[in-house]
XYZ file of C-alpha atoms in Angstrom:
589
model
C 22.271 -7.194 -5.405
C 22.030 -6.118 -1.676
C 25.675 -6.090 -1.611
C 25.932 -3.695 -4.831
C 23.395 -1.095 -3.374
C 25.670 -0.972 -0.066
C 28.593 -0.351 -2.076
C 27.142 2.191 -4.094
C 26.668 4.248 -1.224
C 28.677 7.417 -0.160
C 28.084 6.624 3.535
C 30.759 6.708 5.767
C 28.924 4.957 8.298
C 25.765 2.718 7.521
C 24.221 -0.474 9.646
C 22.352 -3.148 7.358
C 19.402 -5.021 9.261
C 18.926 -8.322 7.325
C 16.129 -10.647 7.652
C 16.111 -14.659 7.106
C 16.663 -15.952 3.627
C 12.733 -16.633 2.112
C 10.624 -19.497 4.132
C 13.284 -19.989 6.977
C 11.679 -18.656 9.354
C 8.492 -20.179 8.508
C 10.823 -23.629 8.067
C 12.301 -23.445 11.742
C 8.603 -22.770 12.940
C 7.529 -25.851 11.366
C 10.213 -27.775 13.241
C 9.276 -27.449 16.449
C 4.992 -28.304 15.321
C 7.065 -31.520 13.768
C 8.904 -32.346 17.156
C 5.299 -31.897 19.242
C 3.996 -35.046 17.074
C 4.540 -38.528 18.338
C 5.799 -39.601 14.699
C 7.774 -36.037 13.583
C 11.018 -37.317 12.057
C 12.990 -33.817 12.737
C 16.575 -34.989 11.502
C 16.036 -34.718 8.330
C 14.068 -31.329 8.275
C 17.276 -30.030 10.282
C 19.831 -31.795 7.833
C 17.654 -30.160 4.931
C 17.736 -26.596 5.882
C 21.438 -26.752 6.924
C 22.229 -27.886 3.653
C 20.195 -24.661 2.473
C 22.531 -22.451 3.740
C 26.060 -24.433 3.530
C 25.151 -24.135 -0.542
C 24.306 -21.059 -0.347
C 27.671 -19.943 1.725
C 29.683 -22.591 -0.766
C 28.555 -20.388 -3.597
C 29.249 -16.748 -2.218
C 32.504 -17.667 -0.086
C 35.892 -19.021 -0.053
C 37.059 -22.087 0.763
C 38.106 -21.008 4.330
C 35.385 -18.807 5.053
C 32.813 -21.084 3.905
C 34.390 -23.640 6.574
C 34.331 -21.186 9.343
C 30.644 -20.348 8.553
C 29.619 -24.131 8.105
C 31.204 -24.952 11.612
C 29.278 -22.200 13.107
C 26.551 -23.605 11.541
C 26.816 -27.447 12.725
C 26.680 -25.832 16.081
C 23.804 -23.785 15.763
C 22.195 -27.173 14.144
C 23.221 -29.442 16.982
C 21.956 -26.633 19.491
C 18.167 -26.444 17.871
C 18.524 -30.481 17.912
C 18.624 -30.522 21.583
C 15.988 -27.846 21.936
C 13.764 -30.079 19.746
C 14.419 -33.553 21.877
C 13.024 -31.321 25.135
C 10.338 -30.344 23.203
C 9.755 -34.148 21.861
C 10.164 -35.461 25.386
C 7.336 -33.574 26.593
C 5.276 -32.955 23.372
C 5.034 -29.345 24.123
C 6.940 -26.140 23.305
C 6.903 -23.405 25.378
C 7.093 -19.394 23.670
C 10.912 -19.263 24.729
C 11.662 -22.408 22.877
C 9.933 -21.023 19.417
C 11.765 -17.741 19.925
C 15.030 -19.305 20.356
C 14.257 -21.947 17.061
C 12.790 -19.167 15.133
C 15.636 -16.401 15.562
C 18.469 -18.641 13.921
C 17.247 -17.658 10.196
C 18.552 -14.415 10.646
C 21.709 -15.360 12.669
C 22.480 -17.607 9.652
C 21.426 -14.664 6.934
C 23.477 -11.934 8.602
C 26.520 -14.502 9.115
C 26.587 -14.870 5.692
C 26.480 -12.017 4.200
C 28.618 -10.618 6.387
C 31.468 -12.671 5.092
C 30.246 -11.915 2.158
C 30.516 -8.792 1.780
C 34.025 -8.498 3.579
C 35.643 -10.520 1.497
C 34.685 -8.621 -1.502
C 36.140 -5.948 0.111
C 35.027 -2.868 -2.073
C 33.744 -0.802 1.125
C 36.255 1.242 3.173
C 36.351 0.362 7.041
C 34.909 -2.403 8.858
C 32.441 -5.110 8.186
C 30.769 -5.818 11.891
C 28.732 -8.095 12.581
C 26.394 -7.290 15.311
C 24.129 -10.052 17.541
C 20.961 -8.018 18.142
C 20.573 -10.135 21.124
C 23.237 -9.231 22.278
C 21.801 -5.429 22.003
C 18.245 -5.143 21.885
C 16.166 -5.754 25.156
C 12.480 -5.832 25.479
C 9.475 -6.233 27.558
C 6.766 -7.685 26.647
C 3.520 -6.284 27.748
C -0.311 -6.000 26.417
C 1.175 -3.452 23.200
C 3.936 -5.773 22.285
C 7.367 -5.480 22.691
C 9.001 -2.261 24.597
C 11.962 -1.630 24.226
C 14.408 -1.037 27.102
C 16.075 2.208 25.849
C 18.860 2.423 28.542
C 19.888 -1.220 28.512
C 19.978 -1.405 25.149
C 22.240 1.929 24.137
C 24.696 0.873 26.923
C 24.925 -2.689 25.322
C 25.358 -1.358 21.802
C 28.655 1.382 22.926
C 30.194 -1.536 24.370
C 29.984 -3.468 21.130
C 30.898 -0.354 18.877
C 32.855 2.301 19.137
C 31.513 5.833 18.638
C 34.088 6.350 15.696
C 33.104 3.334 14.151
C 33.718 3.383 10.222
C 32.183 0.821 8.016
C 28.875 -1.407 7.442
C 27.532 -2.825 10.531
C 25.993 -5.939 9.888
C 23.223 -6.769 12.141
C 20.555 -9.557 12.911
C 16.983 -8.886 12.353
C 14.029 -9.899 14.530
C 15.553 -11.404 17.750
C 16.144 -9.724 21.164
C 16.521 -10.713 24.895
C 13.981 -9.885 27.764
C 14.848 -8.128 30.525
C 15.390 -11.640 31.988
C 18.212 -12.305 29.629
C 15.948 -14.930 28.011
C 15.861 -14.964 23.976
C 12.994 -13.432 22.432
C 11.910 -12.310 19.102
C 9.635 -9.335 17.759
C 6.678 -10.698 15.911
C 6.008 -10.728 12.542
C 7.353 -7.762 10.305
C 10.593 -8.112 13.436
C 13.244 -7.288 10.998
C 11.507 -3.567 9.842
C 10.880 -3.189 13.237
C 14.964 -3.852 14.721
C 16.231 -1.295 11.409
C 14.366 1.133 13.173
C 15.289 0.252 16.396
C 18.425 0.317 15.229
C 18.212 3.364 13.444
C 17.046 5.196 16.792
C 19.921 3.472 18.656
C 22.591 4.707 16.394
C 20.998 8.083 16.259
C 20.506 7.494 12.285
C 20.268 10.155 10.121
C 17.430 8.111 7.832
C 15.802 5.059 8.130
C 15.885 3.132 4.345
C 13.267 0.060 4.505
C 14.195 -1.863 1.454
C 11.366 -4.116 0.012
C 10.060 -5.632 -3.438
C 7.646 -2.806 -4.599
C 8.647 1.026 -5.619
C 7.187 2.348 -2.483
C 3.920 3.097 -0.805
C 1.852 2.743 -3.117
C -2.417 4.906 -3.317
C -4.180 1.863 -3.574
C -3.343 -2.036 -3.470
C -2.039 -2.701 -7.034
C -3.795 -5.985 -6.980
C -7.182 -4.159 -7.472
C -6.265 -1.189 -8.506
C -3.802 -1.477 -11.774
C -3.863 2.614 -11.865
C -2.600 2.857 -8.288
C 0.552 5.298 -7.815
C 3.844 5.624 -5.487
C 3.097 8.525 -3.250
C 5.662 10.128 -3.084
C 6.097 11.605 0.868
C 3.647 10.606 3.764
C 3.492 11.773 7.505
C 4.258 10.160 10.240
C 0.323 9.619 10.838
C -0.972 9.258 7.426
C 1.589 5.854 7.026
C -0.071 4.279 10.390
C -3.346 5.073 8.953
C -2.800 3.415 6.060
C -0.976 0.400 7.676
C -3.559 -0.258 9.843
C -6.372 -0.111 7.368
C -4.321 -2.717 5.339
C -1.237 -1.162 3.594
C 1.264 -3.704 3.753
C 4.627 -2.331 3.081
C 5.089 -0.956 6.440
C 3.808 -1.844 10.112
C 2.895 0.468 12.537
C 5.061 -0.364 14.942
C 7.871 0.043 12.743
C 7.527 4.049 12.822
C 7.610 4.016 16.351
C 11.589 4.330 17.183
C 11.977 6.594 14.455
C 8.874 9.068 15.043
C 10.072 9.571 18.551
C 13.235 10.643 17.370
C 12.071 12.266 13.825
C 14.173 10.101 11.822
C 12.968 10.216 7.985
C 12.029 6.714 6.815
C 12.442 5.897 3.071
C 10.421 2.585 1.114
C 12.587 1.370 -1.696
C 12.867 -1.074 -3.999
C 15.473 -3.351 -3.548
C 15.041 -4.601 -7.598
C 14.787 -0.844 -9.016
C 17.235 0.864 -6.641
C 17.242 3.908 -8.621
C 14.030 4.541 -7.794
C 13.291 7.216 -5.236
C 10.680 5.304 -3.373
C 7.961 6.694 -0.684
C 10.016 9.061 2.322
C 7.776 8.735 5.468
C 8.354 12.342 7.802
C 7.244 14.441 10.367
C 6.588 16.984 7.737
C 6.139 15.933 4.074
C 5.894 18.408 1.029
C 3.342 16.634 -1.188
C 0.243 18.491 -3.452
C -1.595 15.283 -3.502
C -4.284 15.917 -0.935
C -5.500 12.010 -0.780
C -2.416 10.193 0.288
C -3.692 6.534 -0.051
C -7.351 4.752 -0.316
C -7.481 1.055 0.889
C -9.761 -1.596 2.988
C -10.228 -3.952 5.976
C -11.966 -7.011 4.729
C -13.957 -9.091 5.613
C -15.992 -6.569 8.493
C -18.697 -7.238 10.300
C -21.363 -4.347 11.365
C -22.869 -4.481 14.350
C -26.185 -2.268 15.147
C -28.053 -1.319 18.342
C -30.877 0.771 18.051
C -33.620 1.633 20.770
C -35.341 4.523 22.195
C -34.388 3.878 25.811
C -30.937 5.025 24.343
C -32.020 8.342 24.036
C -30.502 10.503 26.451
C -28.979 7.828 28.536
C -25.514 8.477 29.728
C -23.445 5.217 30.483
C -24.535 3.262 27.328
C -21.763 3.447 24.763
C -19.426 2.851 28.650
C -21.803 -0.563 28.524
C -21.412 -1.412 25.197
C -17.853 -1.089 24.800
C -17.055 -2.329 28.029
C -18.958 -5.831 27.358
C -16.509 -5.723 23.808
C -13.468 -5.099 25.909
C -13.859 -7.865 28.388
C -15.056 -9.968 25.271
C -11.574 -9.401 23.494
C -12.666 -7.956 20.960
C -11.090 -5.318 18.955
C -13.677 -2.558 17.239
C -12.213 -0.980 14.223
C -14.854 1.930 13.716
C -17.470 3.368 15.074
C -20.538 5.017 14.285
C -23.198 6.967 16.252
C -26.297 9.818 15.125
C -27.026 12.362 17.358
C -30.044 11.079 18.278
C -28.536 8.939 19.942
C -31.368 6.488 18.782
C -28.440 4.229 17.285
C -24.757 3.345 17.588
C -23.372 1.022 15.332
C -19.767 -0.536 15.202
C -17.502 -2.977 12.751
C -15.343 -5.162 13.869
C -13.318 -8.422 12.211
C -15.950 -10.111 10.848
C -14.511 -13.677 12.946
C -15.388 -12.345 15.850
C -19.214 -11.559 14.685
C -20.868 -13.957 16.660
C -18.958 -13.033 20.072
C -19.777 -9.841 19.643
C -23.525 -10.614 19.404
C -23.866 -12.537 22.443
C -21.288 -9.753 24.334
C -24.058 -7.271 23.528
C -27.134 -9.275 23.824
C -25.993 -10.457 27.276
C -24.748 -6.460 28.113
C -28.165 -5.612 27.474
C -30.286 -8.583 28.187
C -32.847 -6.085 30.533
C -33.462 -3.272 28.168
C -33.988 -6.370 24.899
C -36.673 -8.083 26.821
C -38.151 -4.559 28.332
C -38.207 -3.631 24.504
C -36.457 -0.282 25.705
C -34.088 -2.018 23.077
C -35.461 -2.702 19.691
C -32.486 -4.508 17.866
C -29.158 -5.890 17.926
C -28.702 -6.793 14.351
C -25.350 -8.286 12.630
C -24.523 -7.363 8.845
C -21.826 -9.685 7.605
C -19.402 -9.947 4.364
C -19.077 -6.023 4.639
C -15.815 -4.266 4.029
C -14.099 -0.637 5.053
C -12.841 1.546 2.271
C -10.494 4.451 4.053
C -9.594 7.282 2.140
C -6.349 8.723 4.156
C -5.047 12.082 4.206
C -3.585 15.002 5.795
C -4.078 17.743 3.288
C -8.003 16.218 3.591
C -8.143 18.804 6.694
C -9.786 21.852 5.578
C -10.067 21.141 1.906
C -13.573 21.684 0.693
C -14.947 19.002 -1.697
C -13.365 15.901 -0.337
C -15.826 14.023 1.246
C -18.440 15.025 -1.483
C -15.723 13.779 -4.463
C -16.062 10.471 -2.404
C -18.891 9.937 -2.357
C -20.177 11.323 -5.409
C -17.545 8.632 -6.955
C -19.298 5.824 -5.122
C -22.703 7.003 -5.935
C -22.008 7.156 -9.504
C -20.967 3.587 -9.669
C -24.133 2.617 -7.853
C -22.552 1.612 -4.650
C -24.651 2.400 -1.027
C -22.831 3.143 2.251
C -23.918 1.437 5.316
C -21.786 3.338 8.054
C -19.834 6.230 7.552
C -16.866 7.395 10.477
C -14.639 10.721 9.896
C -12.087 11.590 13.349
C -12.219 15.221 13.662
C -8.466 15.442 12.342
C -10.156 14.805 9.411
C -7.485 12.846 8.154
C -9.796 9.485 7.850
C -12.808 8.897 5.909
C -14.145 5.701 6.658
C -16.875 4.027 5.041
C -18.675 0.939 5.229
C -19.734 -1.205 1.973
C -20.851 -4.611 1.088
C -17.979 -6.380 0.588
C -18.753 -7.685 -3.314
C -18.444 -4.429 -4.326
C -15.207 -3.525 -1.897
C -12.861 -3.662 -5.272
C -15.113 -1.551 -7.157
C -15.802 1.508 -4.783
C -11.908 1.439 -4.302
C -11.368 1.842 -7.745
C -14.183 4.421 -8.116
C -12.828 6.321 -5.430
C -9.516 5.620 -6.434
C -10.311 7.648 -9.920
C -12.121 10.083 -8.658
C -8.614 11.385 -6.840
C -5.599 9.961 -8.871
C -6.657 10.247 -12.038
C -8.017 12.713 -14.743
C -11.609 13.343 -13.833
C -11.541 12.977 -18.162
C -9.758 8.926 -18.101
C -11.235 7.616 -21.193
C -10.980 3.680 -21.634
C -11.929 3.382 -25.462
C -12.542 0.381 -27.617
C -12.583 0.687 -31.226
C -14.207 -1.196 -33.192
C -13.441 -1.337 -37.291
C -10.341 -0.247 -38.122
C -10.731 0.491 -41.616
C -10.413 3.584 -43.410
C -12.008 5.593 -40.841
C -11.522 3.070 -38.164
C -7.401 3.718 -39.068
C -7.146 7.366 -39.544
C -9.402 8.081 -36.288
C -6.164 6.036 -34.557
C -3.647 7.448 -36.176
C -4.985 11.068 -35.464
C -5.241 10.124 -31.636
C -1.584 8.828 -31.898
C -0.373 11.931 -33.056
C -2.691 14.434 -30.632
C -2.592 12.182 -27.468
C 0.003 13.838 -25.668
C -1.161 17.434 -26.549
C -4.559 16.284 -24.989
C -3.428 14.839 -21.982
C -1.332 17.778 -21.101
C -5.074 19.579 -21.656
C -6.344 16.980 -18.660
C -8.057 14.718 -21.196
C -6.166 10.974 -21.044
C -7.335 8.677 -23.678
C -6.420 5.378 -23.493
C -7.391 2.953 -26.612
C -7.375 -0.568 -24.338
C -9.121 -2.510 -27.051
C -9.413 -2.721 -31.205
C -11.655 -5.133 -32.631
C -11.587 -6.415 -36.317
C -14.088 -8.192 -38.435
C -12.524 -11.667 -36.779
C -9.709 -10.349 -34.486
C -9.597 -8.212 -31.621
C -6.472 -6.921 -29.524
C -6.560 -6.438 -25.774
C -4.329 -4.268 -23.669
C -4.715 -3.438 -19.945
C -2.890 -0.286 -19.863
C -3.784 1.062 -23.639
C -2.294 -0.098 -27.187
C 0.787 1.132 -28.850
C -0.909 2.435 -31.580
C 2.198 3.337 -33.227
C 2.173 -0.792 -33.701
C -1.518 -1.995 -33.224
C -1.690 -3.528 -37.046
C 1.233 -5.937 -35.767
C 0.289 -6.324 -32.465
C -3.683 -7.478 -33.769
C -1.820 -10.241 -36.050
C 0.181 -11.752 -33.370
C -1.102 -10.893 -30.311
C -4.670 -10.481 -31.258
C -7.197 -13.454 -30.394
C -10.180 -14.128 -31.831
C -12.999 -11.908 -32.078
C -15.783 -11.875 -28.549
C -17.871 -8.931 -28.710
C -18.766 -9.696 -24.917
C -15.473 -10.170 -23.493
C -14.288 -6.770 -25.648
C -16.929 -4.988 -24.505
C -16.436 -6.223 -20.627
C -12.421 -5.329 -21.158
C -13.128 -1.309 -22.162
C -15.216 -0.684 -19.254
C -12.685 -1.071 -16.327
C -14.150 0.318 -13.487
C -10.889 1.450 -12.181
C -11.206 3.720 -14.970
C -14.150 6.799 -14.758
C -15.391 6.831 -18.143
C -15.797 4.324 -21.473
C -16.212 4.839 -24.916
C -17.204 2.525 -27.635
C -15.921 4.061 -31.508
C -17.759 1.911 -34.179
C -16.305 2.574 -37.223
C -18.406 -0.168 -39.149
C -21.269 -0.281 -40.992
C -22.418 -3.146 -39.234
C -26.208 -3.403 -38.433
C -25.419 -6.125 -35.900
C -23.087 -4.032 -33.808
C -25.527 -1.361 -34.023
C -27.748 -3.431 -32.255
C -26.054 -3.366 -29.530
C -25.892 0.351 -28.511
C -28.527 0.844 -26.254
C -27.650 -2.210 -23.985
C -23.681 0.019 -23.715
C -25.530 3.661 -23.288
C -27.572 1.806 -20.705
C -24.526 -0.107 -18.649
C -23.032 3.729 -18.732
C -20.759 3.306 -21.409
C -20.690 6.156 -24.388
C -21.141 5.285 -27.878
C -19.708 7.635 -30.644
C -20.019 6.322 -34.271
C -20.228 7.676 -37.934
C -22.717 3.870 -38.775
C -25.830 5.003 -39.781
C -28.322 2.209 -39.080
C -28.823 2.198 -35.635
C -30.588 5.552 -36.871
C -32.175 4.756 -40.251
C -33.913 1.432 -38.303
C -37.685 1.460 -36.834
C -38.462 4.994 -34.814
C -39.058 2.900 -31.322
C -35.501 1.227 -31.568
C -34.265 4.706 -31.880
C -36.322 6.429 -29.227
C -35.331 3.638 -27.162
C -31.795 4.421 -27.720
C -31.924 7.651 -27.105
C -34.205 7.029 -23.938
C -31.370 4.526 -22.534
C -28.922 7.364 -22.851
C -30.842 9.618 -21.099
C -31.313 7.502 -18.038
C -27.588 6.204 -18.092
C -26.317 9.997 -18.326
C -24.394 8.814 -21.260
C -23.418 10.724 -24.663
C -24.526 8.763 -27.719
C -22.296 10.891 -30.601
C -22.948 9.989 -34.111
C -22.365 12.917 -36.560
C -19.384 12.052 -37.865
């Protein structure tokens, strides 16, 4: 598959980054933990992985370039085997040694596939393959890895030629210190040397290839409705990858944002999709780029009146975090001045108590400081976005969208770029304020989820008339979406919304049997802003039932008569539940 999207391309000149094949890294890691224990039998585990790869290059390449890659391969094997009796001699491995085991996944992967693809030989020019350690160098300092510009340009022209033409294959994740000693880049190492890479070669784009269709609004996880964005800035991208995006690392953008190289998220399963482009300057309406969370947070709260008016403090406070080690993620503070509370990862909760306690021991036992209390099990929901800046109504469609699903905000943060909203929730209802907010921006404002319930004679026609109108509607900003249909005994389920071209067939064999509860339960998704019960019975039992829906917010509409031909207080109690809910109870057929 990789090897059929390079060849697709029109690129004269192109360099492919590869990472290990699945687990090796992970596998090689585990090596060296099984050489530090007195009993770790490491031949095998070595003998096992090698014979990983030798079927894997048995399958893809000929008989004499399978041989030249399995000799390669009994060296690198014999090499880590002599790392790992050091390490077993002294029951310790030192941070070079892991680097060095660790880095040999994607020497084997790139190896490989370079062969590979050569001797298909369906691209025009040359297939290189490139040792990034023989390329990238680094430094490591308190940020990470830094890469050595200079060094490394004048170590890549003397490995290619400036009119190279081809597919440069190159390894993923390793580099060499400034020492000359063999180092890697940390988790997420391979994104991070294609843009390296990228900014070395002077790149024209960046193309991050990956298992989803880009960056996607909202973690798809919790949020089935969540969309691929299509173009993101520079800055909106780290914002969402720190608070939790996964697709890309910050760190990644860094090479390429320096040198404003556009960097594209695609699918390596649905190539012909256009994916997520990350640039200095995107052309997107959507004013909300992407809404996510840190979880689980901790929130941390000083309060006092000797605060008041007292410079130095917040210098105190976050100086006694800093020498602590730990890492605040927001930050909030009144005016007043009264207060200044902070979250941080909520592991570090009880470090960060004593840090402050002991920062402030005087003013606590003076009682010029009233509290230092600790809220735990709390999460952040961010709502990201550069068109936020500005744009009147955003912060009030957030948090109108939290307050009608009943959820309260302990801490609220907003940078004066306005590009961040932060908020601070309890963390059991973290999924649910995501998918309220989530609504409130990416979809219709008028999302119904609707269960119907009787499909009769009315119950059918009603179904068939929203088959034939529901395109016309939702071009009118009204989406419904029929998720469930119950019958007398059966009900049918669907998490995006029923074919209702085929919903007789679909009841009778995908249809289970009938649970008023769990139907109920289904309709109202709460990713979803409004639900809508249709009963098209005549049922006195499911009548019954109305005023517990109108009161859990969910609408009824219904041509049954006897939830209103019953006794006058069941009524008035419907009607009352309604009321309070803010929910439409429709029955004139």
């Amino acid at each position: 598959r990789v090897a059929d999207i390079l060849e697709a391309s029109s690129n004269p000149r192109e360099a492919v980054v590869l990472s290990a094949c699945r687990g090796v890294t992970d596998a090689l890691l585990g090596l060296v933990t099984l050489a530090e224990q007195p009993d770790g039998y490491i031949a095998s585990a070595i003998e096992q992985m090698k014979r990983r790869h030798e079927e894997l290059a048995a399958e893809l390449l000929s008989r004499s370039a399978y041989e030249a890659y399995r000799a390669l391969l009994n060296k690198d094997c014999r090499d880590i085997a002599g790392v790992l009796q050091t390490v077993r001699l002294i029951r310790a491995a030192t941070d070079s040694m892991r680097d060095v085991i660790s880095g040999y996944g994607e020497i084997w992967s790139t190896r490989l596939f370079a062969s590979f693809l050569r001797e298909r030989g369906r691209i025009p020019g040359e297939v290189l393959w490139i040792d990034a350690r023989q390329v990238v160098v680094v430094e490591w300092g308190p940020l990470g890895p830094a890469v050595q510009w200079s060094a490394s340009e004048r170590n890549l022209r003397q490995l290619v030629s400036k009119d190279f033409q081809g597919r440069l294959i190159v390894t993923g994740f390793v580099a060499t210190t400034t020492t000359g000693i063999q180092t890697t880049l940390g988790r997420n190492g391979s994104d991070f040397s294609g843009s390296i890479f990228g900014a070395l070669l002077d790149a024209s784009e960046i193309i991050i290839w990956t298992d989803v269709d880009g960056v996607l609004s909202a973690d798809p996880r919790l949020v089935p409705n969540a969309q691929v964005i299509d173009q993101l800035s520079y800055n909106e991208a780290m914002e969402l990858a720190y608070f939790g995006a996964k697709v890309i690392h910050p760190q990644t953008m860094e090479p390429a944002v320096a040198r404003d190289i556009p960097i594209y998220i695609r699918n390596t399963f649905a190539p012909q999709k256009h994916g997520t482009l990350i640039c200095a300057h995107p052309v997107s309406a959507l004013k909300v780029k992407g809404i996510t969370t840190i979880d689980p947070v901790a929130l941390v709260n000083l309060e006092g009146a000797g605060m008041i008016g007292v410079p130095g403090t917040a210098h105190r406070l976050f100086g006694a975090l800093r020498d602590a080690g730990i890492s605040v993620i927001l930050i909030s503070q009144g005016s007043s001045e009264h207060s200044i509370c902070f979250a941080i990862p909520q592991a570090q909760a009880v470090r960060a108590e004593e840090a402050v306690r002991c920062a402030f021991d005087a003013e606590l036992r003076d009682g010029q400081i009233q509290h230092v209390e600790v809220g735990l099990g709390l999460s952040i929901l961010a709502v990201v976005g550069d068109g936020m800046a500005g744009a009147h109504g955003i912060a009030a469609k957030v948090f109108n969208s939290l307050g009608n699903a009943a959820i309260s905000v302990r801490a609220i943060a907003q940078g004066a770029s306005e590009r961040n909203i932060s908020l601070v929730v309890d963390g059991k209802f973290a999924a649910k304020a995501l998918r309220a907010v989530h609504a409130a921006f990416y979809l219709s404002p008028n999302t119904l989820s609707i269960g119907l319930i009787g499909p009769g004679t009315v119950g059918r026609v009603l179904l068939a008339q929203i088959a034939s109108q529901v395109e016309r509607l939702r071009a009118l900003n009204l989406d419904l979406r029929v998720r469930g249909i119950a019958g007398s005994a059966r009900m049918l389920l669907e998490e995006g919304a029923i074919d209702l071209e085929l919903w007789p067939q679909r009841l009778a064999d995908a249809g289970e049997a009938l649970d008023l509860d769990k139907f109920v339960a289904h309709c109202q998704a709460d990713y979803i802003p409004h639900t809508v019960i249709i009963d098209c019975t005549a049922s006195a039992e499911v009548a019954g039932n109305y005023r517990d829906w109108l009161a859990r917010g969910i609408h009824v509409v219904t041509p049954n008569k006897k939830a209103n031909s019953g006794p006058l207080p069941a009524y008035h109690a419907l009607k009352e539940a309604a009321r309070a809910a803010g929910t439409h109870y429709l029955y004139e057929a």
